[in-house]
Coordinates of N, CA, C and O in Angstrom, one line a residue:
M494 N 29.4 -35.7 -77.8 CA 28.5 -34.6 -78.3 C 29.3 -33.3 -78.5 O 30.1 -32.9 -77.7
T495 N 29.1 -32.7 -79.6 CA 29.9 -31.5 -79.9 C 29.0 -30.3 -79.5 O 27.8 -30.3 -79.7
E496 N 29.7 -29.3 -79.0 CA 29.0 -28.1 -78.6 C 29.0 -27.1 -79.7 O 30.0 -26.9 -80.4
T497 N 27.8 -26.5 -80.0 CA 27.8 -25.5 -81.0 C 27.8 -24.2 -80.4 O 27.3 -24.0 -79.3
N498 N 28.4 -23.2 -81.1 CA 28.4 -21.9 -80.5 C 27.4 -21.0 -81.3 O 27.7 -19.8 -81.5
D499 N 26.3 -21.6 -81.7 CA 25.3 -20.8 -82.3 C 24.7 -19.8 -81.3 O 24.3 -20.3 -80.2
P500 N 24.6 -18.6 -81.6 CA 24.0 -17.6 -80.6 C 22.5 -17.9 -80.5 O 21.9 -18.3 -81.5
S501 N 22.0 -17.6 -79.4 CA 20.5 -17.7 -79.2 C 19.8 -16.7 -80.1 O 20.4 -15.7 -80.5
P502 N 18.5 -17.0 -80.2 CA 17.7 -16.0 -81.0 C 17.7 -14.6 -80.4 O 17.8 -13.6 -81.2
E503 N 17.8 -14.5 -79.1 CA 17.8 -13.2 -78.5 C 19.2 -12.5 -78.8 O 19.2 -11.3 -79.0
R504 N 20.2 -13.3 -78.7 CA 21.6 -12.8 -79.0 C 21.6 -12.3 -80.5 O 22.2 -11.2 -80.8
R505 N 21.1 -13.1 -81.4 CA 21.1 -12.7 -82.8 C 20.2 -11.4 -83.0 O 20.6 -10.5 -83.8
K506 N 19.1 -11.3 -82.3 CA 18.3 -10.1 -82.4 C 19.1 -8.9 -81.8 O 19.1 -7.8 -82.5
A507 N 19.8 -9.0 -80.7 CA 20.6 -7.9 -80.2 C 21.7 -7.5 -81.2 O 21.9 -6.3 -81.4
D508 N 22.4 -8.5 -81.8 CA 23.4 -8.2 -82.8 C 22.8 -7.5 -84.0 O 23.4 -6.5 -84.6
R509 N 21.6 -7.9 -84.5 CA 20.9 -7.3 -85.6 C 20.6 -5.9 -85.3 O 20.8 -5.0 -86.1
L510 N 20.0 -5.6 -84.1 CA 19.7 -4.3 -83.7 C 20.9 -3.4 -83.6 O 20.8 -2.2 -83.9
Q511 N 22.0 -3.9 -83.1 CA 23.2 -3.1 -83.0 C 23.7 -2.8 -84.4 O 24.2 -1.6 -84.6
G512 N 23.7 -3.7 -85.3 CA 24.0 -3.4 -86.7 C 23.2 -2.3 -87.3 O 23.6 -1.4 -88.0
H513 N 21.9 -2.4 -87.0 CA 20.9 -1.4 -87.5 C 21.3 0.0 -86.9 O 21.3 1.0 -87.6
A514 N 21.6 0.0 -85.6 CA 21.9 1.3 -84.9 C 23.2 1.9 -85.5 O 23.3 3.1 -85.8
D515 N 24.2 1.0 -85.8 CA 25.4 1.5 -86.4 C 25.2 2.1 -87.8 O 25.7 3.1 -88.2
R516 N 24.3 1.4 -88.6 CA 24.0 1.9 -89.9 C 23.3 3.3 -89.8 O 23.5 4.2 -90.6
L517 N 22.3 3.4 -88.9 CA 21.6 4.7 -88.7 C 22.6 5.8 -88.3 O 22.4 6.9 -88.7
K518 N 23.5 5.5 -87.4 CA 24.5 6.5 -87.0 C 25.3 7.0 -88.2 O 25.6 8.2 -88.4
K519 N 25.7 6.0 -89.1 CA 26.5 6.4 -90.3 C 25.7 7.2 -91.2 O 26.2 8.2 -91.8
T520 N 24.4 6.9 -91.4 CA 23.5 7.6 -92.2 C 23.4 9.1 -91.7 O 23.4 10.0 -92.4
A521 N 23.1 9.1 -90.4 CA 22.9 10.4 -89.7 C 24.2 11.3 -89.9 O 24.1 12.5 -90.1
Q522 N 25.4 10.7 -89.7 CA 26.6 11.5 -89.9 C 26.7 12.0 -91.3 O 27.1 13.1 -91.5
G523 N 26.4 11.1 -92.3 CA 26.4 11.6 -93.7 C 25.5 12.7 -94.0 O 25.8 13.7 -94.7
Q524 N 24.3 12.6 -93.4 CA 23.3 13.7 -93.6 C 23.7 14.9 -93.0 O 23.5 16.0 -93.5
S525 N 24.3 14.8 -91.8 CA 24.8 16.0 -91.1 C 25.9 16.7 -91.9 O 25.9 17.9 -92.1
E526 N 26.9 15.9 -92.5 CA 27.9 16.5 -93.3 C 27.3 17.1 -94.6 O 27.8 18.2 -95.0
R527 N 26.3 16.5 -95.1 CA 25.7 17.1 -96.3 C 25.1 18.4 -96.0 O 25.2 19.4 -96.8
A528 N 24.4 18.5 -94.9 CA 23.7 19.8 -94.5 C 24.8 20.8 -94.2 O 24.7 22.0 -94.6
F529 N 25.9 20.4 -93.6 CA 27.0 21.4 -93.3 C 27.6 21.9 -94.6 O 27.8 23.1 -94.7
D530 N 27.8 21.0 -95.6 CA 28.3 21.5 -96.9 C 27.3 22.4 -97.6 O 27.8 23.4 -98.2
M531 N 26.0 22.2 -97.4 CA 25.1 23.0 -98.1 C 25.1 24.4 -97.4 O 24.8 25.4 -98.1
Y532 N 25.3 24.5 -96.2 CA 25.4 25.8 -95.5 C 26.7 26.5 -95.8 O 26.9 27.7 -95.5
G533 N 27.6 25.9 -96.5 CA 28.9 26.5 -96.8 C 28.8 27.7 -97.6 O 29.6 28.6 -97.5
R534 N 27.8 27.9 -98.4 CA 27.6 29.1 -99.2 C 27.4 30.3 -98.3 O 27.7 31.4 -98.7
F535 N 26.9 30.1 -97.1 CA 26.6 31.2 -96.2 C 27.7 31.3 -95.1 O 27.5 32.0 -94.1
A536 N 28.8 30.6 -95.2 CA 29.8 30.6 -94.2 C 30.4 31.9 -93.9 O 30.8 32.2 -92.8
G537 N 30.5 32.8 -94.9 CA 31.1 34.1 -94.8 C 30.2 35.1 -94.0 O 30.7 36.2 -93.7
G538 N 29.0 34.7 -93.8 CA 28.1 35.6 -93.1 C 27.3 36.5 -94.0 O 26.5 37.4 -93.5
Q539 N 27.4 36.3 -95.3 CA 26.6 37.1 -96.3 C 25.1 36.8 -96.1 O 24.7 35.7 -96.1
P540 N 24.3 37.8 -95.8 CA 22.9 37.6 -95.6 C 22.2 37.4 -96.9 O 22.8 37.7 -98.0
L541 N 20.9 36.9 -96.9 CA 20.1 36.9 -98.1 C 19.7 38.3 -98.4 O 19.2 39.0 -97.6
L542 N 19.8 38.6 -99.7 CA 19.5 40.0 -100.1 C 18.3 40.0 -101.0 O 18.3 39.7 -102.2
P543 N 17.1 40.3 -100.4 CA 15.9 40.3 -101.2 C 16.0 41.4 -102.3 O 16.6 42.4 -102.2
G544 N 15.6 41.0 -103.5 CA 15.7 41.8 -104.7 C 16.9 41.6 -105.4 O 17.0 42.1 -106.6
H545 N 17.9 41.0 -104.9 CA 19.2 40.8 -105.6 C 19.0 39.6 -106.5 O 18.2 38.7 -106.3
H546 N 19.8 39.5 -107.6 CA 19.6 38.4 -108.6 C 19.9 37.1 -108.0 O 19.4 36.0 -108.5
S547 N 20.7 37.0 -106.9 CA 21.0 35.7 -106.3 C 20.1 35.3 -105.2 O 20.3 34.2 -104.6
Y548 N 19.1 36.1 -104.9 CA 18.2 35.8 -103.8 C 17.4 34.5 -103.9 O 17.4 33.7 -103.0
R549 N 16.8 34.3 -105.1 CA 16.0 33.0 -105.2 C 16.9 31.8 -105.1 O 16.5 30.8 -104.4
S550 N 18.1 31.8 -105.7 CA 19.0 30.7 -105.6 C 19.5 30.5 -104.1 O 19.5 29.3 -103.6
A551 N 19.8 31.6 -103.4 CA 20.3 31.5 -102.1 C 19.1 31.0 -101.1 O 19.4 30.2 -100.2
R552 N 17.9 31.5 -101.4 CA 16.8 31.0 -100.5 C 16.5 29.5 -100.7 O 16.3 28.8 -99.8
R553 N 16.6 29.1 -102.0 CA 16.4 27.7 -102.3 C 17.5 26.8 -101.6 O 17.2 25.8 -101.0
T554 N 18.7 27.3 -101.7 CA 19.9 26.6 -101.1 C 19.7 26.5 -99.6 O 19.9 25.5 -98.9
K555 N 19.3 27.6 -99.0 CA 19.1 27.6 -97.5 C 17.9 26.7 -97.1 O 18.0 26.0 -96.1
N556 N 16.9 26.7 -97.9 CA 15.7 25.8 -97.5 C 16.2 24.3 -97.6 O 15.8 23.5 -96.8
R557 N 17.0 24.0 -98.7 CA 17.5 22.7 -98.8 C 18.4 22.3 -97.7 O 18.3 21.2 -97.2
A558 N 19.2 23.2 -97.3 CA 20.1 23.0 -96.2 C 19.4 22.8 -94.9 O 19.7 21.9 -94.1
D559 N 18.3 23.6 -94.7 CA 17.5 23.4 -93.5 C 16.8 22.1 -93.4 O 16.7 21.4 -92.4
T560 N 16.3 21.7 -94.6 CA 15.6 20.4 -94.7 C 16.6 19.2 -94.4 O 16.3 18.3 -93.7
A561 N 17.8 19.3 -95.0 CA 18.9 18.3 -94.8 C 19.3 18.3 -93.3 O 19.5 17.2 -92.7
S562 N 19.3 19.5 -92.7 CA 19.7 19.5 -91.3 C 18.6 18.9 -90.4 O 18.9 18.1 -89.5
D563 N 17.3 19.1 -90.7 CA 16.2 18.5 -90.0 C 16.3 17.0 -90.2 O 16.0 16.2 -89.2
R564 N 16.6 16.5 -91.4 CA 16.7 15.1 -91.7 C 17.8 14.5 -90.9 O 17.7 13.3 -90.3
A565 N 18.9 15.2 -90.8 CA 20.1 14.7 -90.0 C 19.7 14.6 -88.5 O 20.0 13.6 -87.8
I566 N 19.0 15.6 -88.0 CA 18.5 15.5 -86.6 C 17.6 14.3 -86.4 O 17.8 13.6 -85.4
D567 N 16.7 14.1 -87.3 CA 15.8 13.0 -87.2 C 16.5 11.7 -87.2 O 16.2 10.7 -86.5
A568 N 17.5 11.6 -88.1 CA 18.3 10.4 -88.2 C 19.1 10.1 -87.0 O 19.3 9.0 -86.5
F569 N 19.7 11.2 -86.3 CA 20.4 11.0 -85.1 C 19.4 10.5 -84.0 O 19.8 9.6 -83.2
K570 N 18.2 11.0 -83.9 CA 17.3 10.6 -82.9 C 16.9 9.1 -83.2 O 16.8 8.3 -82.2
A571 N 16.7 8.7 -84.4 CA 16.4 7.3 -84.8 C 17.6 6.4 -84.4 O 17.4 5.3 -83.9
A572 N 18.8 6.9 -84.6 CA 20.0 6.1 -84.2 C 20.1 6.0 -82.7 O 20.5 4.9 -82.2
Q573 N 19.8 7.0 -82.0 CA 19.8 6.9 -80.5 C 18.8 5.9 -80.0 O 19.1 5.1 -79.1
Q574 N 17.6 5.9 -80.6 CA 16.6 5.0 -80.2 C 17.0 3.6 -80.6 O 16.8 2.6 -79.8
A575 N 17.6 3.4 -81.7 CA 18.0 2.0 -82.1 C 19.1 1.6 -81.2 O 19.2 0.4 -80.8
E576 N 20.0 2.5 -80.8 CA 21.1 2.1 -79.8 C 20.5 1.7 -78.5 O 20.9 0.7 -77.9
R577 N 19.4 2.4 -78.0 CA 18.8 2.0 -76.8 C 18.1 0.6 -76.9 O 18.2 -0.2 -76.0
D578 N 17.5 0.4 -78.1 CA 16.8 -0.9 -78.3 C 17.9 -2.0 -78.3 O 17.6 -3.1 -77.8
A579 N 19.0 -1.8 -78.9 CA 20.1 -2.8 -79.0 C 20.6 -3.1 -77.6 O 20.9 -4.2 -77.3
K580 N 20.8 -2.1 -76.8 CA 21.3 -2.3 -75.4 C 20.3 -3.1 -74.6 O 20.7 -4.0 -73.8
W581 N 19.0 -2.8 -74.8 CA 18.0 -3.5 -74.0 C 18.0 -5.0 -74.5 O 17.9 -5.9 -73.7
A582 N 18.1 -5.2 -75.8 CA 18.1 -6.6 -76.3 C 19.3 -7.3 -75.8 O 19.2 -8.5 -75.5
K583 N 20.4 -6.7 -75.7 CA 21.6 -7.4 -75.2 C 21.5 -7.7 -73.8 O 21.8 -8.8 -73.3
A584 N 21.0 -6.8 -73.0 CA 20.7 -7.1 -71.5 C 19.7 -8.2 -71.4 O 19.9 -9.1 -70.5
H585 N 18.7 -8.2 -72.2 CA 17.7 -9.3 -72.2 C 18.3 -10.6 -72.5 O 18.1 -11.6 -71.8
A586 N 19.2 -10.7 -73.6 CA 19.8 -11.9 -74.0 C 20.8 -12.4 -72.9 O 20.9 -13.6 -72.6
D587 N 21.5 -11.4 -72.3 CA 22.5 -11.8 -71.2 C 21.7 -12.4 -70.0 O 22.2 -13.4 -69.4
A588 N 20.6 -11.8 -69.7 CA 19.8 -12.4 -68.5 C 19.2 -13.7 -68.8 O 19.3 -14.6 -68.0
K589 N 18.8 -13.9 -70.1 CA 18.3 -15.3 -70.4 C 19.4 -16.3 -70.5 O 19.2 -17.4 -70.0
D590 N 20.6 -15.9 -70.9 CA 21.7 -16.8 -71.0 C 22.1 -17.2 -69.5 O 22.5 -18.3 -69.3
E591 N 22.1 -16.2 -68.6 CA 22.5 -16.5 -67.3 C 21.5 -17.5 -66.6 O 21.9 -18.4 -65.9
I592 N 20.2 -17.3 -66.8 CA 19.2 -18.2 -66.3 C 19.4 -19.6 -66.9 O 19.3 -20.6 -66.2
A593 N 19.6 -19.6 -68.2 CA 19.8 -20.9 -68.9 C 21.0 -21.6 -68.4 O 21.0 -22.9 -68.2
A594 N 22.1 -20.9 -68.1 CA 23.3 -21.5 -67.5 C 23.0 -22.1 -66.1 O 23.6 -23.2 -65.8
I595 N 22.2 -21.4 -65.3 CA 21.9 -21.9 -64.0 C 21.1 -23.2 -64.1 O 21.3 -24.2 -63.5
T596 N 20.0 -23.1 -64.9 CA 19.1 -24.2 -65.0 C 19.6 -25.4 -65.8 O 19.2 -26.5 -65.7
G597 N 20.6 -25.1 -66.7 CA 21.1 -26.1 -67.6 C 22.0 -27.1 -66.9 O 22.3 -28.2 -67.4
T598 N 22.5 -26.8 -65.7 CA 23.4 -27.7 -65.0 C 22.7 -28.6 -64.0 O 23.4 -29.4 -63.3
R599 N 21.4 -28.5 -63.9 CA 20.7 -29.3 -62.9 C 20.6 -30.7 -63.3 O 20.4 -31.1 -64.5
E600 N 20.7 -31.6 -62.3 CA 20.6 -33.0 -62.5 C 19.2 -33.5 -62.3 O 18.8 -34.6 -62.8
R601 N 18.4 -32.7 -61.5 CA 17.0 -33.1 -61.3 C 16.3 -31.8 -60.9 O 16.9 -30.8 -60.5
P602 N 15.0 -31.8 -61.0 CA 14.2 -30.6 -60.6 C 14.1 -30.4 -59.1 O 14.3 -31.3 -58.3
W603 N 13.8 -29.1 -58.7 CA 13.6 -28.8 -57.3 C 12.3 -29.6 -56.8 O 11.4 -29.7 -57.6
Q604 N 12.3 -30.0 -55.6 CA 11.2 -30.7 -55.0 C 10.9 -30.1 -53.6 O 11.7 -29.4 -53.0
P605 N 9.7 -30.3 -53.1 CA 9.3 -29.7 -51.8 C 10.3 -30.1 -50.7 O 10.6 -29.4 -49.8
E606 N 10.9 -31.3 -50.8 CA 11.8 -31.8 -49.7 C 13.1 -31.0 -49.7 O 13.9 -31.1 -48.7
D607 N 13.4 -30.2 -50.7 CA 14.6 -29.4 -50.8 C 14.5 -28.1 -50.0 O 15.5 -27.4 -49.9
F608 N 13.4 -27.8 -49.5 CA 13.2 -26.5 -48.8 C 12.6 -26.6 -47.4 O 12.0 -27.6 -47.1
R609 N 13.0 -25.6 -46.6 CA 12.4 -25.5 -45.3 C 12.0 -24.0 -45.1 O 12.5 -23.1 -45.8
V610 N 11.1 -23.8 -44.2 CA 10.7 -22.4 -43.8 C 11.9 -21.7 -43.4 O 12.7 -22.2 -42.6
G611 N 12.1 -20.5 -43.9 CA 13.3 -19.7 -43.5 C 14.4 -19.7 -44.5 O 15.3 -18.8 -44.5
D612 N 14.4 -20.6 -45.5 CA 15.4 -20.6 -46.5 C 15.3 -19.4 -47.4 O 14.2 -18.8 -47.5
I613 N 16.4 -18.9 -47.9 CA 16.4 -17.8 -48.8 C 16.4 -18.4 -50.2 O 17.3 -19.2 -50.5
V614 N 15.5 -18.0 -51.1 CA 15.5 -18.5 -52.5 C 15.6 -17.3 -53.5 O 15.0 -16.3 -53.2
T615 N 16.3 -17.6 -54.6 CA 16.3 -16.7 -55.7 C 15.4 -17.3 -56.8 O 15.6 -18.5 -57.1
V616 N 14.4 -16.6 -57.2 CA 13.4 -17.1 -58.1 C 13.4 -16.3 -59.4 O 13.7 -15.1 -59.4
R617 N 13.0 -16.9 -60.5 CA 12.9 -16.2 -61.8 C 11.5 -15.6 -61.8 O 10.5 -16.2 -61.5
T618 N 11.5 -14.3 -62.1 CA 10.2 -13.6 -62.3 C 10.1 -13.2 -63.8 O 11.0 -12.8 -64.4
F619 N 8.9 -13.4 -64.3 CA 8.7 -13.2 -65.7 C 9.7 -14.0 -66.5 O 10.0 -15.2 -66.2
E620 N 10.3 -13.4 -67.6 CA 11.2 -14.2 -68.4 C 12.6 -14.1 -68.0 O 13.4 -15.0 -68.1
T621 N 13.0 -12.9 -67.6 CA 14.5 -12.7 -67.3 C 14.8 -12.1 -65.9 O 15.9 -12.0 -65.6
G622 N 13.8 -11.7 -65.2 CA 14.0 -11.1 -63.9 C 14.3 -12.1 -62.8 O 13.9 -13.3 -62.9
Q623 N 15.0 -11.6 -61.7 CA 15.3 -12.5 -60.6 C 15.0 -11.7 -59.3 O 15.3 -10.5 -59.3
D624 N 14.4 -12.4 -58.4 CA 14.1 -11.8 -57.1 C 14.5 -12.7 -56.0 O 14.5 -14.0 -56.2
T625 N 14.8 -12.2 -54.8 CA 15.2 -13.0 -53.7 C 14.1 -12.9 -52.6 O 13.7 -11.7 -52.2
Y626 N 13.7 -14.0 -52.0 CA 12.7 -14.0 -51.0 C 13.1 -15.0 -49.9 O 13.9 -15.9 -50.1
R627 N 12.4 -14.9 -48.7 CA 12.5 -15.9 -47.7 C 11.3 -16.8 -47.8 O 10.2 -16.3 -48.1
V628 N 11.5 -18.1 -47.7 CA 10.4 -19.1 -47.8 C 9.5 -19.0 -46.5 O 10.0 -19.0 -45.4
K629 N 8.2 -18.8 -46.8 CA 7.3 -18.7 -45.7 C 6.5 -20.0 -45.5 O 6.2 -20.4 -44.4
R630 N 6.3 -20.7 -46.6 CA 5.6 -22.0 -46.5 C 6.0 -22.9 -47.7 O 6.2 -22.4 -48.8
V631 N 6.2 -24.1 -47.5 CA 6.5 -25.1 -48.5 C 5.3 -25.9 -48.8 O 4.7 -26.6 -48.0
N632 N 4.8 -25.7 -50.0 CA 3.5 -26.4 -50.5 C 3.9 -27.5 -51.4 O 5.0 -27.7 -51.8
K633 N 2.9 -28.2 -51.8 CA 3.1 -29.4 -52.7 C 3.6 -29.0 -54.1 O 4.5 -29.7 -54.6
K634 N 3.1 -27.9 -54.7 CA 3.5 -27.5 -56.0 C 4.2 -26.2 -56.0 O 4.8 -25.8 -57.1
T635 N 4.1 -25.4 -55.0 CA 4.7 -24.1 -55.0 C 5.4 -23.8 -53.7 O 5.2 -24.5 -52.7
L636 N 6.1 -22.7 -53.7 CA 6.6 -22.1 -52.4 C 5.9 -20.8 -52.2 O 5.7 -20.0 -53.1
T637 N 5.4 -20.6 -50.9 CA 4.9 -19.3 -50.6 C 6.0 -18.5 -50.0 O 6.7 -18.9 -49.1
L638 N 6.2 -17.3 -50.6 CA 7.4 -16.5 -50.2 C 7.0 -15.3 -49.4 O 5.9 -14.8 -49.6
D639 N 7.8 -14.8 -48.6 CA 7.5 -13.7 -47.8 C 7.7 -12.4 -48.6 O 8.9 -12.0 -48.9
G640 N 6.6 -11.7 -48.9 CA 6.7 -10.5 -49.7 C 7.0 -9.3 -48.9 O 7.2 -8.2 -49.4
G641 N 6.9 -9.4 -47.6 CA 7.2 -8.3 -46.7 C 6.1 -7.4 -46.4 O 6.2 -6.4 -45.7
G642 N 4.9 -7.7 -46.9 CA 3.7 -6.9 -46.6 C 2.8 -7.4 -45.6 O 1.6 -7.0 -45.6
G643 N 3.2 -8.4 -44.8 CA 2.3 -8.9 -43.8 C 1.3 -9.9 -44.3 O 0.3 -10.1 -43.7
G644 N 1.5 -10.5 -45.4 CA 0.7 -11.6 -45.9 C -0.1 -11.2 -47.2 O -0.4 -12.1 -48.0
W645 N -0.5 -10.0 -47.4 CA -1.3 -9.6 -48.5 C -0.5 -9.6 -49.8 O -1.1 -9.7 -50.9
D646 N 0.8 -9.6 -49.8 CA 1.6 -9.6 -51.0 C 2.5 -10.7 -51.1 O 3.5 -10.7 -51.8
D647 N 2.3 -11.8 -50.4 CA 3.2 -13.0 -50.5 C 3.0 -13.7 -51.8 O 1.9 -14.3 -52.0
P648 N 4.0 -13.7 -52.6 CA 3.9 -14.4 -53.9 C 4.1 -15.9 -53.7 O 4.7 -16.4 -52.8
K649 N 3.5 -16.6 -54.7 CA 3.7 -18.1 -54.7 C 4.5 -18.3 -56.1 O 4.1 -17.8 -57.1
R650 N 5.5 -19.2 -56.0 CA 6.2 -19.5 -57.2 C 6.4 -21.0 -57.3 O 6.7 -21.7 -56.3
P651 N 6.1 -21.6 -58.5 CA 6.3 -23.0 -58.7 C 7.8 -23.4 -58.6 O 8.7 -22.5 -58.7
Y652 N 8.1 -24.6 -58.3 CA 9.5 -25.0 -58.1 C 10.4 -24.9 -59.3 O 11.6 -24.7 -59.2
D653 N 9.8 -24.9 -60.5 CA 10.6 -24.8 -61.7 C 11.1 -23.4 -61.9 O 12.0 -23.2 -62.7
R654 N 10.6 -22.4 -61.1 CA 11.1 -21.1 -61.2 C 12.3 -20.8 -60.2 O 12.9 -19.7 -60.2
V655 N 12.6 -21.7 -59.3 CA 13.6 -21.5 -58.3 C 15.0 -21.6 -59.0 O 15.2 -22.6 -59.7
L656 N 15.8 -20.6 -58.8 CA 17.2 -20.6 -59.4 C 18.2 -21.1 -58.4 O 19.2 -21.7 -58.7
A657 N 18.0 -20.7 -57.1 CA 19.0 -21.0 -56.1 C 18.3 -21.0 -54.7 O 17.3 -20.3 -54.5
R658 N 18.9 -21.8 -53.8 CA 18.5 -21.8 -52.4 C 19.7 -21.5 -51.5 O 20.7 -22.1 -51.7
T659 N 19.5 -20.7 -50.5 CA 20.5 -20.4 -49.5 C 20.0 -20.8 -48.1 O 19.0 -20.4 -47.7
R660 N 20.8 -21.7 -47.5 CA 20.5 -22.1 -46.1 C 21.8 -22.1 -45.3 O 22.8 -22.7 -45.8
D661 N 21.8 -21.5 -44.2 CA 23.0 -21.5 -43.3 C 24.2 -20.9 -44.0 O 25.4 -21.4 -43.9
G662 N 24.0 -20.0 -44.9 CA 25.1 -19.3 -45.6 C 25.6 -20.1 -46.8 O 26.6 -19.7 -47.5
V663 N 25.0 -21.2 -47.2 CA 25.5 -22.1 -48.3 C 24.4 -21.9 -49.4 O 23.2 -22.3 -49.2
T664 N 24.8 -21.5 -50.6 CA 23.9 -21.3 -51.7 C 24.1 -22.5 -52.6 O 25.2 -22.9 -53.0
V665 N 22.9 -23.1 -53.0 CA 22.9 -24.3 -53.9 C 22.1 -23.9 -55.1 O 21.0 -23.4 -55.0
T666 N 22.6 -24.2 -56.3 CA 21.8 -24.0 -57.5 C 21.4 -25.3 -58.2 O 20.5 -25.4 -59.0
N667 N 22.0 -26.5 -57.8 CA 21.7 -27.8 -58.3 C 21.0 -28.5 -57.2 O 21.6 -28.8 -56.2
P668 N 19.7 -28.9 -57.4 CA 19.0 -29.6 -56.4 C 19.6 -30.9 -55.9 O 19.5 -31.4 -54.8
A669 N 20.4 -31.6 -56.8 CA 21.0 -32.8 -56.5 C 22.1 -32.6 -55.4 O 22.4 -33.5 -54.6
D670 N 22.6 -31.4 -55.3 CA 23.6 -31.1 -54.3 C 23.0 -31.0 -52.9 O 23.8 -31.1 -51.9
T671 N 21.7 -30.9 -52.8 CA 21.1 -30.7 -51.5 C 21.1 -32.1 -50.7 O 21.0 -32.1 -49.5
E672 N 21.2 -33.2 -51.5 CA 21.1 -34.5 -50.8 C 22.3 -34.7 -50.0 O 22.3 -35.4 -49.0
D673 N 23.5 -34.1 -50.3 CA 24.7 -34.3 -49.5 C 24.7 -33.5 -48.3 O 25.3 -33.9 -47.3
T674 N 24.0 -32.3 -48.3 CA 24.1 -31.4 -47.2 C 23.0 -31.6 -46.1 O 23.1 -31.0 -45.1
E675 N 22.0 -32.4 -46.4 CA 20.9 -32.6 -45.4 C 21.1 -33.8 -44.7 O 21.6 -34.8 -44.9

């Protein structure tokens, strides 16, 4: 079987967002330079002179430069937002890849026999988050975990959300490896 290096949809989205952010930065830089060039007429400090024959032209140029400057600022803000979105998408893709790497090496799913009260487990929360808990109760379909609030906030997680189990200082991510240690 050949391995393909096709990036995941999340990774492609992160790359696409980063490209968009780079394009917006380039556009913002161009608009900023354009505004700077338009202000060049006023670089010597010459004020606008009402009543002078150049006043209407100078006022129009200044208004255009102000508008170009405002557009450049808006473009920089959009570029910054796109950069934040790209960073978030990359972190999301990295987290999904990490979880997929852990679960992809399993030879069998986790079962109730793999756990005891007091084990430390790392479980997947939502799509990409991970939390660590102490096992409070081993149920038929779920683990009851110690949430630290005296019982009212003890979460239950199904076995397919368990990423790793630690017992006696030994961490196991593949349930098949537990057969050797017990």
